[in-house]
PDB file of C-alpha atoms in Angstrom:
ATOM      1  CA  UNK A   1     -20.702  31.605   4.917  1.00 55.00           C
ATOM      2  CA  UNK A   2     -18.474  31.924   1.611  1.00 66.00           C
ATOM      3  CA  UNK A   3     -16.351  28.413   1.862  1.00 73.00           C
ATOM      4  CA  UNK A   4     -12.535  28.885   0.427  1.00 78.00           C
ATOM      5  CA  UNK A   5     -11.681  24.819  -0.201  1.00 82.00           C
ATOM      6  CA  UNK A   6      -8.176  24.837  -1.266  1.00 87.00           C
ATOM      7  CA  UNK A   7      -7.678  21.263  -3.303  1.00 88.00           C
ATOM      8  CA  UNK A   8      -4.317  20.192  -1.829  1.00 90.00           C
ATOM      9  CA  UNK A   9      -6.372  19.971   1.254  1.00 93.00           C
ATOM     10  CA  UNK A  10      -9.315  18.175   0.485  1.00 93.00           C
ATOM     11  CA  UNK A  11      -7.060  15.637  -1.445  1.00 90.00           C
ATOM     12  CA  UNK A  12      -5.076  14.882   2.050  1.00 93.00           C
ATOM     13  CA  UNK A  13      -8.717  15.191   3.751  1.00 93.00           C
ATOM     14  CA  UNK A  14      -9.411  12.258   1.340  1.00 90.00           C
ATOM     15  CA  UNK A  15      -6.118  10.193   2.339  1.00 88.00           C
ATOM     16  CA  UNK A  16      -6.611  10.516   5.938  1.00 91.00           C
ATOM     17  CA  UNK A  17     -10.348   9.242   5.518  1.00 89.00           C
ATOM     18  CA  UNK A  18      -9.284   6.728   3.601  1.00 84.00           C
ATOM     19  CA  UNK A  19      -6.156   5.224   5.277  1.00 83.00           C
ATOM     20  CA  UNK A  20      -7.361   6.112   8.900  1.00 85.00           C
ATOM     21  CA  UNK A  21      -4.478   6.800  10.195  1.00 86.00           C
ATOM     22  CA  UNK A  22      -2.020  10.349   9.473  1.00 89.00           C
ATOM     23  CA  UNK A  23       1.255   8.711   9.112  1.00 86.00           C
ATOM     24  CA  UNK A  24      -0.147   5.999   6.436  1.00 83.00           C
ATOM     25  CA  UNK A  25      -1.987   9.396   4.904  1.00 86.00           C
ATOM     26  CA  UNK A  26       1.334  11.395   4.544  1.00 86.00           C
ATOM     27  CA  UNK A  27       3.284   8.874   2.291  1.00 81.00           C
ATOM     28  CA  UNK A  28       0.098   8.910  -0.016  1.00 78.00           C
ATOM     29  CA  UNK A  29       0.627  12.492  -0.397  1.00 83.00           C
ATOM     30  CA  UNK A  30       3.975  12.780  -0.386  1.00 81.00           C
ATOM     31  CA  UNK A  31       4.095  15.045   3.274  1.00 87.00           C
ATOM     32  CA  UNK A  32       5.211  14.736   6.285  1.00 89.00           C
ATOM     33  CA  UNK A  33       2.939  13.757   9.405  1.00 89.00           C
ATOM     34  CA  UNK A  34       2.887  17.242  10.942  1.00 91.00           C
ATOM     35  CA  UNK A  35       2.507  18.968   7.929  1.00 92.00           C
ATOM     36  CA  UNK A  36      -0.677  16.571   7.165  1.00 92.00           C
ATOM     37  CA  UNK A  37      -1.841  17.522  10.497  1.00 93.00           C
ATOM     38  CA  UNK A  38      -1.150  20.824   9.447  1.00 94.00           C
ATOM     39  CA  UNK A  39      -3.684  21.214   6.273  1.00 94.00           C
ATOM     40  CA  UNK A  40      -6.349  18.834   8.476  1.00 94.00           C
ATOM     41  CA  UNK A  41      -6.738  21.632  10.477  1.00 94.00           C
ATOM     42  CA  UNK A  42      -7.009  24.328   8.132  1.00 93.00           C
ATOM     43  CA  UNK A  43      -9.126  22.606   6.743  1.00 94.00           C
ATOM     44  CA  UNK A  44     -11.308  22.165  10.145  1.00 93.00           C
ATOM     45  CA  UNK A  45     -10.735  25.752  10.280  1.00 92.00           C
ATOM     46  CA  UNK A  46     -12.165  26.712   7.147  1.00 91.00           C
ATOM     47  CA  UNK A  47     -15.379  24.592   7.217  1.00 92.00           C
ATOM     48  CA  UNK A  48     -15.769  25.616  11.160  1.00 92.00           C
ATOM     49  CA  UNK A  49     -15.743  21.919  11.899  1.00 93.00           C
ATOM     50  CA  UNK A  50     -14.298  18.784  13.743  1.00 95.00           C
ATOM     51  CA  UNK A  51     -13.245  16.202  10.762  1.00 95.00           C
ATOM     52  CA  UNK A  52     -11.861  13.461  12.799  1.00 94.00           C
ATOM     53  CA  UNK A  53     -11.961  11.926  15.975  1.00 91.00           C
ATOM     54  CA  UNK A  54      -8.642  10.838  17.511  1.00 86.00           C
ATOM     55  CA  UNK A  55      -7.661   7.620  19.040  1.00 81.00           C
ATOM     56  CA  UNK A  56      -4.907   4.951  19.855  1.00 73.00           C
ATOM     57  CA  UNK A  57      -5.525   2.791  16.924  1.00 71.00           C
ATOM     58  CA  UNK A  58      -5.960   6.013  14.254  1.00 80.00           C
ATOM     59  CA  UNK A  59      -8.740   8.381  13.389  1.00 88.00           C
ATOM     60  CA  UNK A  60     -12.645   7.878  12.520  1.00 90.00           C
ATOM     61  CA  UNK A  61     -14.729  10.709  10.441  1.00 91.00           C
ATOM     62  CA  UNK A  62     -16.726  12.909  12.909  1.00 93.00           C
ATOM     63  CA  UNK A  63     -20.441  13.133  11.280  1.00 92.00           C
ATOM     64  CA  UNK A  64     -19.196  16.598  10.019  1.00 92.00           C
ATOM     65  CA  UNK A  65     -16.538  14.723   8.373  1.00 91.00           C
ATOM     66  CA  UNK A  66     -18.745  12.159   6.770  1.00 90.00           C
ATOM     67  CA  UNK A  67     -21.232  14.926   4.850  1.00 91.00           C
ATOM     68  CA  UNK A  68     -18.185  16.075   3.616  1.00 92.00           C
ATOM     69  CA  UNK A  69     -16.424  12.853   1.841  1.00 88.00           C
ATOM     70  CA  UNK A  70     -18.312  12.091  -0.742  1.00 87.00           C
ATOM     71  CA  UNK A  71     -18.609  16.058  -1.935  1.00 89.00           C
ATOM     72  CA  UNK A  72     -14.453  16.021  -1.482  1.00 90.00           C
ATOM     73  CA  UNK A  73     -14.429  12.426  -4.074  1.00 85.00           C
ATOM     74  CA  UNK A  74     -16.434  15.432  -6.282  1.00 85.00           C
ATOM     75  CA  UNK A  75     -14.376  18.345  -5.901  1.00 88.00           C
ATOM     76  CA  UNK A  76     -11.048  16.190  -6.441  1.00 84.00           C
ATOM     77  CA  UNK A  77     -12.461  14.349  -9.515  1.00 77.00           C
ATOM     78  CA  UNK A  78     -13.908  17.427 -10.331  1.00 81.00           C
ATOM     79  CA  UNK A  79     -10.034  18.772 -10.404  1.00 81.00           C
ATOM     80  CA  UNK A  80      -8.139  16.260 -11.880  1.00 73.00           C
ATOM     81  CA  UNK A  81     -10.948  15.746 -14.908  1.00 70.00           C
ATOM     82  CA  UNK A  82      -9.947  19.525 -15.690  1.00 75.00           C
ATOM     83  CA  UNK A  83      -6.418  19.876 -15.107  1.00 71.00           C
ATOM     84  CA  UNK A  84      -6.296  16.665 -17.783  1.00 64.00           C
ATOM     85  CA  UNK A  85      -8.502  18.960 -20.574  1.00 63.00           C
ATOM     86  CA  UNK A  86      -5.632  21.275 -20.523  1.00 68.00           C
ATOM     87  CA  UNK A  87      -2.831  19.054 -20.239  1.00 63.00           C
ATOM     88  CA  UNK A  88      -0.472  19.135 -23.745  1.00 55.00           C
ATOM     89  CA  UNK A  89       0.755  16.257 -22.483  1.00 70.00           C
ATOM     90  CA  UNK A  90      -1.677  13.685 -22.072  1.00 71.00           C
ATOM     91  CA  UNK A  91      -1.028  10.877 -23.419  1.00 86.00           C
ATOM     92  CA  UNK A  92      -2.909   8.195 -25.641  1.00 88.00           C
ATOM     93  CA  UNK A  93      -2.772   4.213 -26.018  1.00 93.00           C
ATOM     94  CA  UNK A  94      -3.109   0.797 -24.513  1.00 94.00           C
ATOM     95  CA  UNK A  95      -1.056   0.027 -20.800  1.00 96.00           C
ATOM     96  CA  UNK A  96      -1.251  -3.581 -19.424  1.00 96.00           C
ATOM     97  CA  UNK A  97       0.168  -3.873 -15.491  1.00 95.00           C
ATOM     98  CA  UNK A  98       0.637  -6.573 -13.165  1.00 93.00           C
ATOM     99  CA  UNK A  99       0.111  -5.206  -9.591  1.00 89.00           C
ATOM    100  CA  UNK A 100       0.773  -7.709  -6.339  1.00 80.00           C
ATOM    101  CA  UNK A 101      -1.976  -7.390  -4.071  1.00 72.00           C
ATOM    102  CA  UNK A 102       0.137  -6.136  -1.303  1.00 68.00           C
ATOM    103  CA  UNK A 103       0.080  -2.850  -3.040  1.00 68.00           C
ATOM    104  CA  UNK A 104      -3.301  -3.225  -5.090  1.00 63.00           C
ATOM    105  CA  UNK A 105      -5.471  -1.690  -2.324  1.00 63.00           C
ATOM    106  CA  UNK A 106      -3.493   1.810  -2.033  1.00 64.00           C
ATOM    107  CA  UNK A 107      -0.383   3.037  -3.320  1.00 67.00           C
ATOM    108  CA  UNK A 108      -0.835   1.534  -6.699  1.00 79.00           C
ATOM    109  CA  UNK A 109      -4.341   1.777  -6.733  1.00 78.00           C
ATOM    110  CA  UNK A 110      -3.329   5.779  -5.729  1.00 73.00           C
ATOM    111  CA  UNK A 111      -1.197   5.780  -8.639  1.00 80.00           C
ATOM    112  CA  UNK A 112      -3.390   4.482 -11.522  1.00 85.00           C
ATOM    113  CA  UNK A 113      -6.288   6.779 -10.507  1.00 81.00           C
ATOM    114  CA  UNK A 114      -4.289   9.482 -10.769  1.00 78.00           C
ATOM    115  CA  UNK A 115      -2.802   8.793 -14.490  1.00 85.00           C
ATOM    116  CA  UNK A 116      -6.493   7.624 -15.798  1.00 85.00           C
ATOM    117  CA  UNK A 117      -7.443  10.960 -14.583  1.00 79.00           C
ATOM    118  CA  UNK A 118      -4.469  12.593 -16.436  1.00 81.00           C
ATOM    119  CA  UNK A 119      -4.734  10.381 -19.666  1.00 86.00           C
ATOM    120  CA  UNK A 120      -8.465   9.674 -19.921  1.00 85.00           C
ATOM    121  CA  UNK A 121      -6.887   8.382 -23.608  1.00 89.00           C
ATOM    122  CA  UNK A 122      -4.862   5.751 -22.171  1.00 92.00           C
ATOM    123  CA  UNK A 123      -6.723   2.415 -21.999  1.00 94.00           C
ATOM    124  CA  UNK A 124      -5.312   0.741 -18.823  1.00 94.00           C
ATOM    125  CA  UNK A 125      -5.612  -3.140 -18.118  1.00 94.00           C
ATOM    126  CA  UNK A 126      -4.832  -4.443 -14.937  1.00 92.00           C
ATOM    127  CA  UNK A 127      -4.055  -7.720 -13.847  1.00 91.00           C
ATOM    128  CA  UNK A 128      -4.118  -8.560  -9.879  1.00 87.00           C
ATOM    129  CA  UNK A 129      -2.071 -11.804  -8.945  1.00 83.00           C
ATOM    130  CA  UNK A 130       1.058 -13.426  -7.574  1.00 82.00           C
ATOM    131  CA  UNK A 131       4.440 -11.684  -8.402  1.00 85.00           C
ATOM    132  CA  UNK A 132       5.501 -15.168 -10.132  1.00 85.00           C
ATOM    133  CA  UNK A 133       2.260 -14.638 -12.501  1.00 89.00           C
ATOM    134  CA  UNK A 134       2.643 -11.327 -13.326  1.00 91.00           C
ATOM    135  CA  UNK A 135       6.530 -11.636 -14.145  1.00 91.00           C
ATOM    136  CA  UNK A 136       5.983 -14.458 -16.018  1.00 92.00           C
ATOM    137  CA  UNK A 137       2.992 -12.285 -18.029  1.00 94.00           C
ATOM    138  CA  UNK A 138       5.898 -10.095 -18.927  1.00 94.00           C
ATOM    139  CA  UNK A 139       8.155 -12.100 -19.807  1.00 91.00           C
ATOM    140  CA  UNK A 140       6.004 -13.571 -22.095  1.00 94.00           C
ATOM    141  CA  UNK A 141       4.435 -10.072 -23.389  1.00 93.00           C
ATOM    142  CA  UNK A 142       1.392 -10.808 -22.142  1.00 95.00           C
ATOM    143  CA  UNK A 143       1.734  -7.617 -20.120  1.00 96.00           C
ATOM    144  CA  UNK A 144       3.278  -4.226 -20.395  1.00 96.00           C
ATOM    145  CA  UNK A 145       5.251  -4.102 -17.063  1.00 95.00           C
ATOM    146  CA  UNK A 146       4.389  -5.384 -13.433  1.00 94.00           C
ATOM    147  CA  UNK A 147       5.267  -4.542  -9.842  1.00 92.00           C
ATOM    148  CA  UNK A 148       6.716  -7.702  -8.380  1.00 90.00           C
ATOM    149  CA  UNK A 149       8.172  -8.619  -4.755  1.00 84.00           C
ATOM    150  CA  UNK A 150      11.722 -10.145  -5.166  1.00 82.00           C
ATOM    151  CA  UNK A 151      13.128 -11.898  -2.598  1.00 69.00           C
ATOM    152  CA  UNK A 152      15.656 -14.094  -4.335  1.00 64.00           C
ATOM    153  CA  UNK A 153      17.543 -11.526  -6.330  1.00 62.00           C
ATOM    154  CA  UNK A 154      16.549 -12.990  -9.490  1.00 60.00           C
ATOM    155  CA  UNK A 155      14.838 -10.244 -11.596  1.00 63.00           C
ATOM    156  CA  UNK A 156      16.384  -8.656 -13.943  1.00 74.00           C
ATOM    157  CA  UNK A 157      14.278  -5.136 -13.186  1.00 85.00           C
ATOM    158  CA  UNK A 158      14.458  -1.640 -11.396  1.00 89.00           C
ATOM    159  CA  UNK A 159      14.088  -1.520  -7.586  1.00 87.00           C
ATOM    160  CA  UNK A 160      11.819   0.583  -6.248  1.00 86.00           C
ATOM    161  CA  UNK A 161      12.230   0.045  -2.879  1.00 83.00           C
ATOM    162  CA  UNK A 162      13.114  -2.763  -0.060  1.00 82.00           C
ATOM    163  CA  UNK A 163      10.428  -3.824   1.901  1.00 83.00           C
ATOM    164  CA  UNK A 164      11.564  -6.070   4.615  1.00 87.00           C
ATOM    165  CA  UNK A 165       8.652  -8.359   5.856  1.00 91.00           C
ATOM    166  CA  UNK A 166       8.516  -8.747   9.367  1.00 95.00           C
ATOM    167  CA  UNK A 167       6.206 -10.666  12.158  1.00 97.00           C
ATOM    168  CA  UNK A 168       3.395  -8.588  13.378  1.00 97.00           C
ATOM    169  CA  UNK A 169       0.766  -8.801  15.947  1.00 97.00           C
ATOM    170  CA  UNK A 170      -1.891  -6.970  17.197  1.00 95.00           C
ATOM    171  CA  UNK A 171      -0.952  -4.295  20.465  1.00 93.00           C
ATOM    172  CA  UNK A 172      -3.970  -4.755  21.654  1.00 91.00           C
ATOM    173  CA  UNK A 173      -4.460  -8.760  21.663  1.00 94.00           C
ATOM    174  CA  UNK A 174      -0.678  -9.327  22.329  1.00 92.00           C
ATOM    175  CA  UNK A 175      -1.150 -12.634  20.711  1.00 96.00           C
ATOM    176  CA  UNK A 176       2.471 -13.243  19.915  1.00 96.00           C
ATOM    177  CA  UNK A 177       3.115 -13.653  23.901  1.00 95.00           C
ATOM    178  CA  UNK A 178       1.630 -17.271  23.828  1.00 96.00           C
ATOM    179  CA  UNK A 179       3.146 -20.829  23.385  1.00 95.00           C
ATOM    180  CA  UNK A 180       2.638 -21.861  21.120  1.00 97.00           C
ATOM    181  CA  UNK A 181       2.617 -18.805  19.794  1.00 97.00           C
ATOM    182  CA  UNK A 182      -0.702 -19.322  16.579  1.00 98.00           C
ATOM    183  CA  UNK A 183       0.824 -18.483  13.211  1.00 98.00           C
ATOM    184  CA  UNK A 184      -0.640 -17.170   9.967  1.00 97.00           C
ATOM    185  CA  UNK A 185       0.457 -17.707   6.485  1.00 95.00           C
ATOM    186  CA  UNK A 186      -0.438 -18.113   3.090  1.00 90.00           C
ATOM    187  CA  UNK A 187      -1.998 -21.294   1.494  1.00 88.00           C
ATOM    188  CA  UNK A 188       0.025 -23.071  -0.702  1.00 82.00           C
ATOM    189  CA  UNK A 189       3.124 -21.161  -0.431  1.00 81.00           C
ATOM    190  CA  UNK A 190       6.851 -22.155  -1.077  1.00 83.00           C
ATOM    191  CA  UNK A 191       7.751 -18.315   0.377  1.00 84.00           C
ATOM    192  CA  UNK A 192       6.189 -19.562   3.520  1.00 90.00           C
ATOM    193  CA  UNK A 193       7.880 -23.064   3.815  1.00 90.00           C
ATOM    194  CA  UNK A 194      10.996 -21.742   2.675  1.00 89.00           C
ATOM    195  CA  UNK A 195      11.449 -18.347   4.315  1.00 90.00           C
ATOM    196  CA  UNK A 196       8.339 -17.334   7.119  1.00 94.00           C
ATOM    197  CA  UNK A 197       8.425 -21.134   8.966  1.00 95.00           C
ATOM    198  CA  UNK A 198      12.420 -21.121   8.441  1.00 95.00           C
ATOM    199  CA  UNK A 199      12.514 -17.556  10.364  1.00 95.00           C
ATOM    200  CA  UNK A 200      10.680 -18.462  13.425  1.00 96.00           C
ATOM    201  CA  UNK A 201      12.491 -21.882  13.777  1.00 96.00           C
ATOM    202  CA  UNK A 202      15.940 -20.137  13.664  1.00 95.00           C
ATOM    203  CA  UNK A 203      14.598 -18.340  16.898  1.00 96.00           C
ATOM    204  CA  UNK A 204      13.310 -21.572  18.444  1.00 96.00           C
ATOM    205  CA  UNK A 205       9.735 -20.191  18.935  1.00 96.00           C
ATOM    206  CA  UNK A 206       7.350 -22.634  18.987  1.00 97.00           C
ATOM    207  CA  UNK A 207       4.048 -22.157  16.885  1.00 97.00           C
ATOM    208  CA  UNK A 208       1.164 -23.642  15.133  1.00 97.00           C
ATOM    209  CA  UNK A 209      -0.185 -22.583  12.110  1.00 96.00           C
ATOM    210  CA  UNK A 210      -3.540 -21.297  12.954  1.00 97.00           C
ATOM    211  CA  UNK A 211      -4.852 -19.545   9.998  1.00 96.00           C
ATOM    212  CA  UNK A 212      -4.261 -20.149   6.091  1.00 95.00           C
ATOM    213  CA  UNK A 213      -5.250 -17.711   3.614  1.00 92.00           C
ATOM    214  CA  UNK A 214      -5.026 -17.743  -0.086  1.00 85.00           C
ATOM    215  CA  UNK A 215      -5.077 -13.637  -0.008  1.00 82.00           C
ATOM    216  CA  UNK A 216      -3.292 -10.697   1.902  1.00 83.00           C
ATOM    217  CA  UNK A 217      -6.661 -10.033   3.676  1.00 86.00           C
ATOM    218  CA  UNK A 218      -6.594 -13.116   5.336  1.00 91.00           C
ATOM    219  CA  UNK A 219      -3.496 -12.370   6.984  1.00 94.00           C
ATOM    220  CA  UNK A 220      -4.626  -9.199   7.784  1.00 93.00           C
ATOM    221  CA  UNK A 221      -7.589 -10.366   9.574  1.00 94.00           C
ATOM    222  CA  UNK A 222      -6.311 -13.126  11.601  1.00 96.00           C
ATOM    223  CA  UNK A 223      -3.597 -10.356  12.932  1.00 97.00           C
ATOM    224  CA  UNK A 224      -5.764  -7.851  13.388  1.00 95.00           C
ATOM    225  CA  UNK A 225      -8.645  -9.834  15.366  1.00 96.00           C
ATOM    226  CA  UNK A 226      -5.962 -11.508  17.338  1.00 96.00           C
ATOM    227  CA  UNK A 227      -6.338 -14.844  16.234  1.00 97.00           C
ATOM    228  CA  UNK A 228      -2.555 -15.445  15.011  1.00 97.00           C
ATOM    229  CA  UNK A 229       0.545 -13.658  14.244  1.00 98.00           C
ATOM    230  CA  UNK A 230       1.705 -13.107  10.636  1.00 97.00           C
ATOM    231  CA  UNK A 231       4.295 -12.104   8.583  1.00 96.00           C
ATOM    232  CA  UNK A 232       3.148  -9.048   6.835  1.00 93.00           C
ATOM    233  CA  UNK A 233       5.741  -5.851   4.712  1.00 87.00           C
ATOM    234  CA  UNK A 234       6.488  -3.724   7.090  1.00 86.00           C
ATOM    235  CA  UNK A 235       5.193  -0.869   4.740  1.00 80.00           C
ATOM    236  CA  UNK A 236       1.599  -2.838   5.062  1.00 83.00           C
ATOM    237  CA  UNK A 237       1.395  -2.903   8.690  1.00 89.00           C
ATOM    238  CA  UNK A 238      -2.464  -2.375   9.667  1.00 87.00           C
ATOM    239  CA  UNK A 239      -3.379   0.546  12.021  1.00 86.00           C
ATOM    240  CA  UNK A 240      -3.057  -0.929  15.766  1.00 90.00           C
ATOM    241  CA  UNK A 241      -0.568  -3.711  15.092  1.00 93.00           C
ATOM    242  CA  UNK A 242       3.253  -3.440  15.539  1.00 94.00           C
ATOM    243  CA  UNK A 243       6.255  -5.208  14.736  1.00 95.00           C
ATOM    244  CA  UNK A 244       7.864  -7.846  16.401  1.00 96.00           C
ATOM    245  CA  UNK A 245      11.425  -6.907  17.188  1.00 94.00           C
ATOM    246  CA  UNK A 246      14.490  -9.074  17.513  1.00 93.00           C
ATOM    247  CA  UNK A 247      14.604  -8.306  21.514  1.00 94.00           C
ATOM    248  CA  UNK A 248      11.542 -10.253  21.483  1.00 95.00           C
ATOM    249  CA  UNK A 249      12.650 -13.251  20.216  1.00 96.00           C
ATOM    250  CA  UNK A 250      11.538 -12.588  16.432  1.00 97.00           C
ATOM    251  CA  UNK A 251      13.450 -12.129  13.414  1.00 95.00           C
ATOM    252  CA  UNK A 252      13.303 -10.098   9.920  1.00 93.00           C
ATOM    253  CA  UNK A 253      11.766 -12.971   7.472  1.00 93.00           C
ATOM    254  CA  UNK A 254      12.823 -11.351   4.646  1.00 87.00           C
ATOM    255  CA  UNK A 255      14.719  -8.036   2.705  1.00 82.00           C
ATOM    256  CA  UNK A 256      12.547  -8.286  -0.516  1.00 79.00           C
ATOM    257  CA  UNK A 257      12.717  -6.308  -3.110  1.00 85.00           C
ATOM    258  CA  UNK A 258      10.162  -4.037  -4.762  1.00 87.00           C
ATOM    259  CA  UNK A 259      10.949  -4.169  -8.586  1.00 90.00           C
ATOM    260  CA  UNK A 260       9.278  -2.722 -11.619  1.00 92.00           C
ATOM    261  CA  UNK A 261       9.723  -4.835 -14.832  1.00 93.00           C
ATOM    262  CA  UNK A 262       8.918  -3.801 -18.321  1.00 94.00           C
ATOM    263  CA  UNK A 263       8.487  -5.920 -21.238  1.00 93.00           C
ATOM    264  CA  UNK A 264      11.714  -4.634 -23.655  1.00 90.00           C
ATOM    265  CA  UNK A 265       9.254  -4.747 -26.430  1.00 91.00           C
ATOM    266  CA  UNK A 266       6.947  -2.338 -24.775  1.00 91.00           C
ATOM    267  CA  UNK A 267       8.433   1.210 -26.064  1.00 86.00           C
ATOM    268  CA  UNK A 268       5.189   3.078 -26.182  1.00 92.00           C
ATOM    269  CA  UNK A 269       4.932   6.873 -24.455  1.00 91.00           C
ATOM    270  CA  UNK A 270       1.749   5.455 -22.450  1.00 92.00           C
ATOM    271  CA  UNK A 271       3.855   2.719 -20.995  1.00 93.00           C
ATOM    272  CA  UNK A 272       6.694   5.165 -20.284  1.00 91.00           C
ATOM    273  CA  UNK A 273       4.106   7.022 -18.667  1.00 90.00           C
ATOM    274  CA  UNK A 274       2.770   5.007 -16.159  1.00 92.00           C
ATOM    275  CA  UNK A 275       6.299   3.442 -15.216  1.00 91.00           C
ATOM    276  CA  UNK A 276       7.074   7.076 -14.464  1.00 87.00           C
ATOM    277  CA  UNK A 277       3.868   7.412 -12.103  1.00 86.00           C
ATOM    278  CA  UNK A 278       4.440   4.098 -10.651  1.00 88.00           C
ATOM    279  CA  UNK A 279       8.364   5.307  -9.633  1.00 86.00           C
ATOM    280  CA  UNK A 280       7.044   8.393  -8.068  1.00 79.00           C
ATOM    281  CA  UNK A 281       4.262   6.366  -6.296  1.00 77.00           C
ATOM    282  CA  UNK A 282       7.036   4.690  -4.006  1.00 76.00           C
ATOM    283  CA  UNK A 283       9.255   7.849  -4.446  1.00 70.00           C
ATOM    284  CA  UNK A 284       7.527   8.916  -0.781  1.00 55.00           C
ATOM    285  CA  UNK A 285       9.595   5.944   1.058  1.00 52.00           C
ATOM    286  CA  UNK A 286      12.935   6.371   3.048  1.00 41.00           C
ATOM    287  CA  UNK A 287      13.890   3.155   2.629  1.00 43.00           C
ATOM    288  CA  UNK A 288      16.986   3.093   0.224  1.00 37.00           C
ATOM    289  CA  UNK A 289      16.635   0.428  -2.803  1.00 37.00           C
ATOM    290  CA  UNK A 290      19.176  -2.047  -3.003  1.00 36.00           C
ATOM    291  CA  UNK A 291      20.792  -2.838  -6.910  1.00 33.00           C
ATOM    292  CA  UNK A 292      18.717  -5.513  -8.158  1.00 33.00           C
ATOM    293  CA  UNK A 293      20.643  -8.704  -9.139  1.00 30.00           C
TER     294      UNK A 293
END
């Protein structure tokens, strides 16, 4: 059998694999769900082969689907590596970012892949902390530019995107239905005493703080396993959790604000570069900006 791979396909092969779910797959490639669902089965179609198993919390690689990851990583690399040999434009330099780890495991991580594989001559730093860190990095030109949550207006950068953060809980645990109702929340955090605890006592729920985590993961976990609620970006929502809605007692805790800052100093092409790739990294979201203050 002569196999016909087409690349676009193998690429959202590799987002569905990797995200486990098709909705969280189609804003890494920039599609909608049903076209995504589309190219998975052409895919299936060309290779004569179930990739995926279906179920209520999001798909799992069939065994088919397995022998064929790690030769998709290939192809795609494989891709990418040559499309940058022939690209006039690639660009050459040093590129410092500050990425918040609510965005570190995909979208950015999506992102920076993608221009190291397009400017192999760009050396790219990366720095992995709090947004208060990595602006202050900038500010201080210890950086290039950052991605930063904003949730007090006070940034003078370019939104992205608004990314309300919201209670979750898992649909299959239903953990939010008990009293007191066990909380999760970062360690050490003024955005939790000022903003998360604030939120559930202007709905009079009554909680205890069950879990502390110093990381995103942590939060993550205790939803996810059922242990606690937590207040999690609604773009960040893990596959089989849900949002808790004002009907059930449980407000917004925040509007935040996605910004990208750039140190004024930093006027090199590579920088301009990968600001460009980080805007069209959120460019896949519906969710209008608002002006930054």
């Amino acid at each position: 059998m002569t196999l016909h791979l087409d690349g676009d396909l193998l690429r959202t092969f590799l987002a569905v694999a990797d995200s486990g779910n098709f909705t969280h797959a189609a804003t890494r490639v920039g599609r909608t769900q049903s076209a995504v669902s589309m190219q998975i089965k052409r895919l299936e179609e060309a290779v004569d082969a179930v990739l995926f198993e279906r179920g209520a919390r999001g798909v799992t690689l069939t065994n088919k689907g397995s022998q064929l990851l790690g030769n998709a990583r290939r192809i795609v690399a494989l891709f990418e590596e040559t499309a940058a040999l022939f690209d006039a434009t690639a660009l050459e330099g040093k590129v410092s970012i500050g990425i918040h780890q609510e965005y570190a495991e995909e979208r950015l991580a999506n992102a920076l892949h993608a221009f190291d594989r397009r400017h192999p001559g760009v050396e790219i730093t990366v720095r992995c902390g709090t947004s208060e860190e990595n602006l202050a990095r900038v500010q201080s030109g210890d950086l290039d530019l950052a991605v930063i949550f904003d949730w007090q207006g006070h940034s003078d950068g370019e939104v992205l995107m608004v990314d309300p953060t919201v209670w979750v809980t898992s649909e299959k645990h239903l953990t939010h239905e008990r009293r007191p109702v066990p909380v999760a929340l970062f360690r050490d955090s003024a955005w939790s005493r000022d903003f998360a605890i604030p939120s559930l006592e202007s709905c009079g729920v009554d909680y205890r703080v069950a879990f502390l985590s110093a990381v995103k993961g942590g939060l993550r976990l205790a939803v996810t396993s059922g242990l606690a609620i937590s207040p999690i970006s609604r773009s960040d929502i893990p596959p089989g959790c849900r949002e808790l809605t004002a009907g059930e007692g449980f407000a917004v805790v925040d509007h935040s604000n996605v910004v990208l800052v750039i140190n004024p100093s930093s006027r090199s092409a590579a920088v301009a570069g990968m600001a460009e790739a980080i805007r069209e990294a959120f460019s896949t979201f519906a969710q209008p900006a608002a002006s930054a203050a």
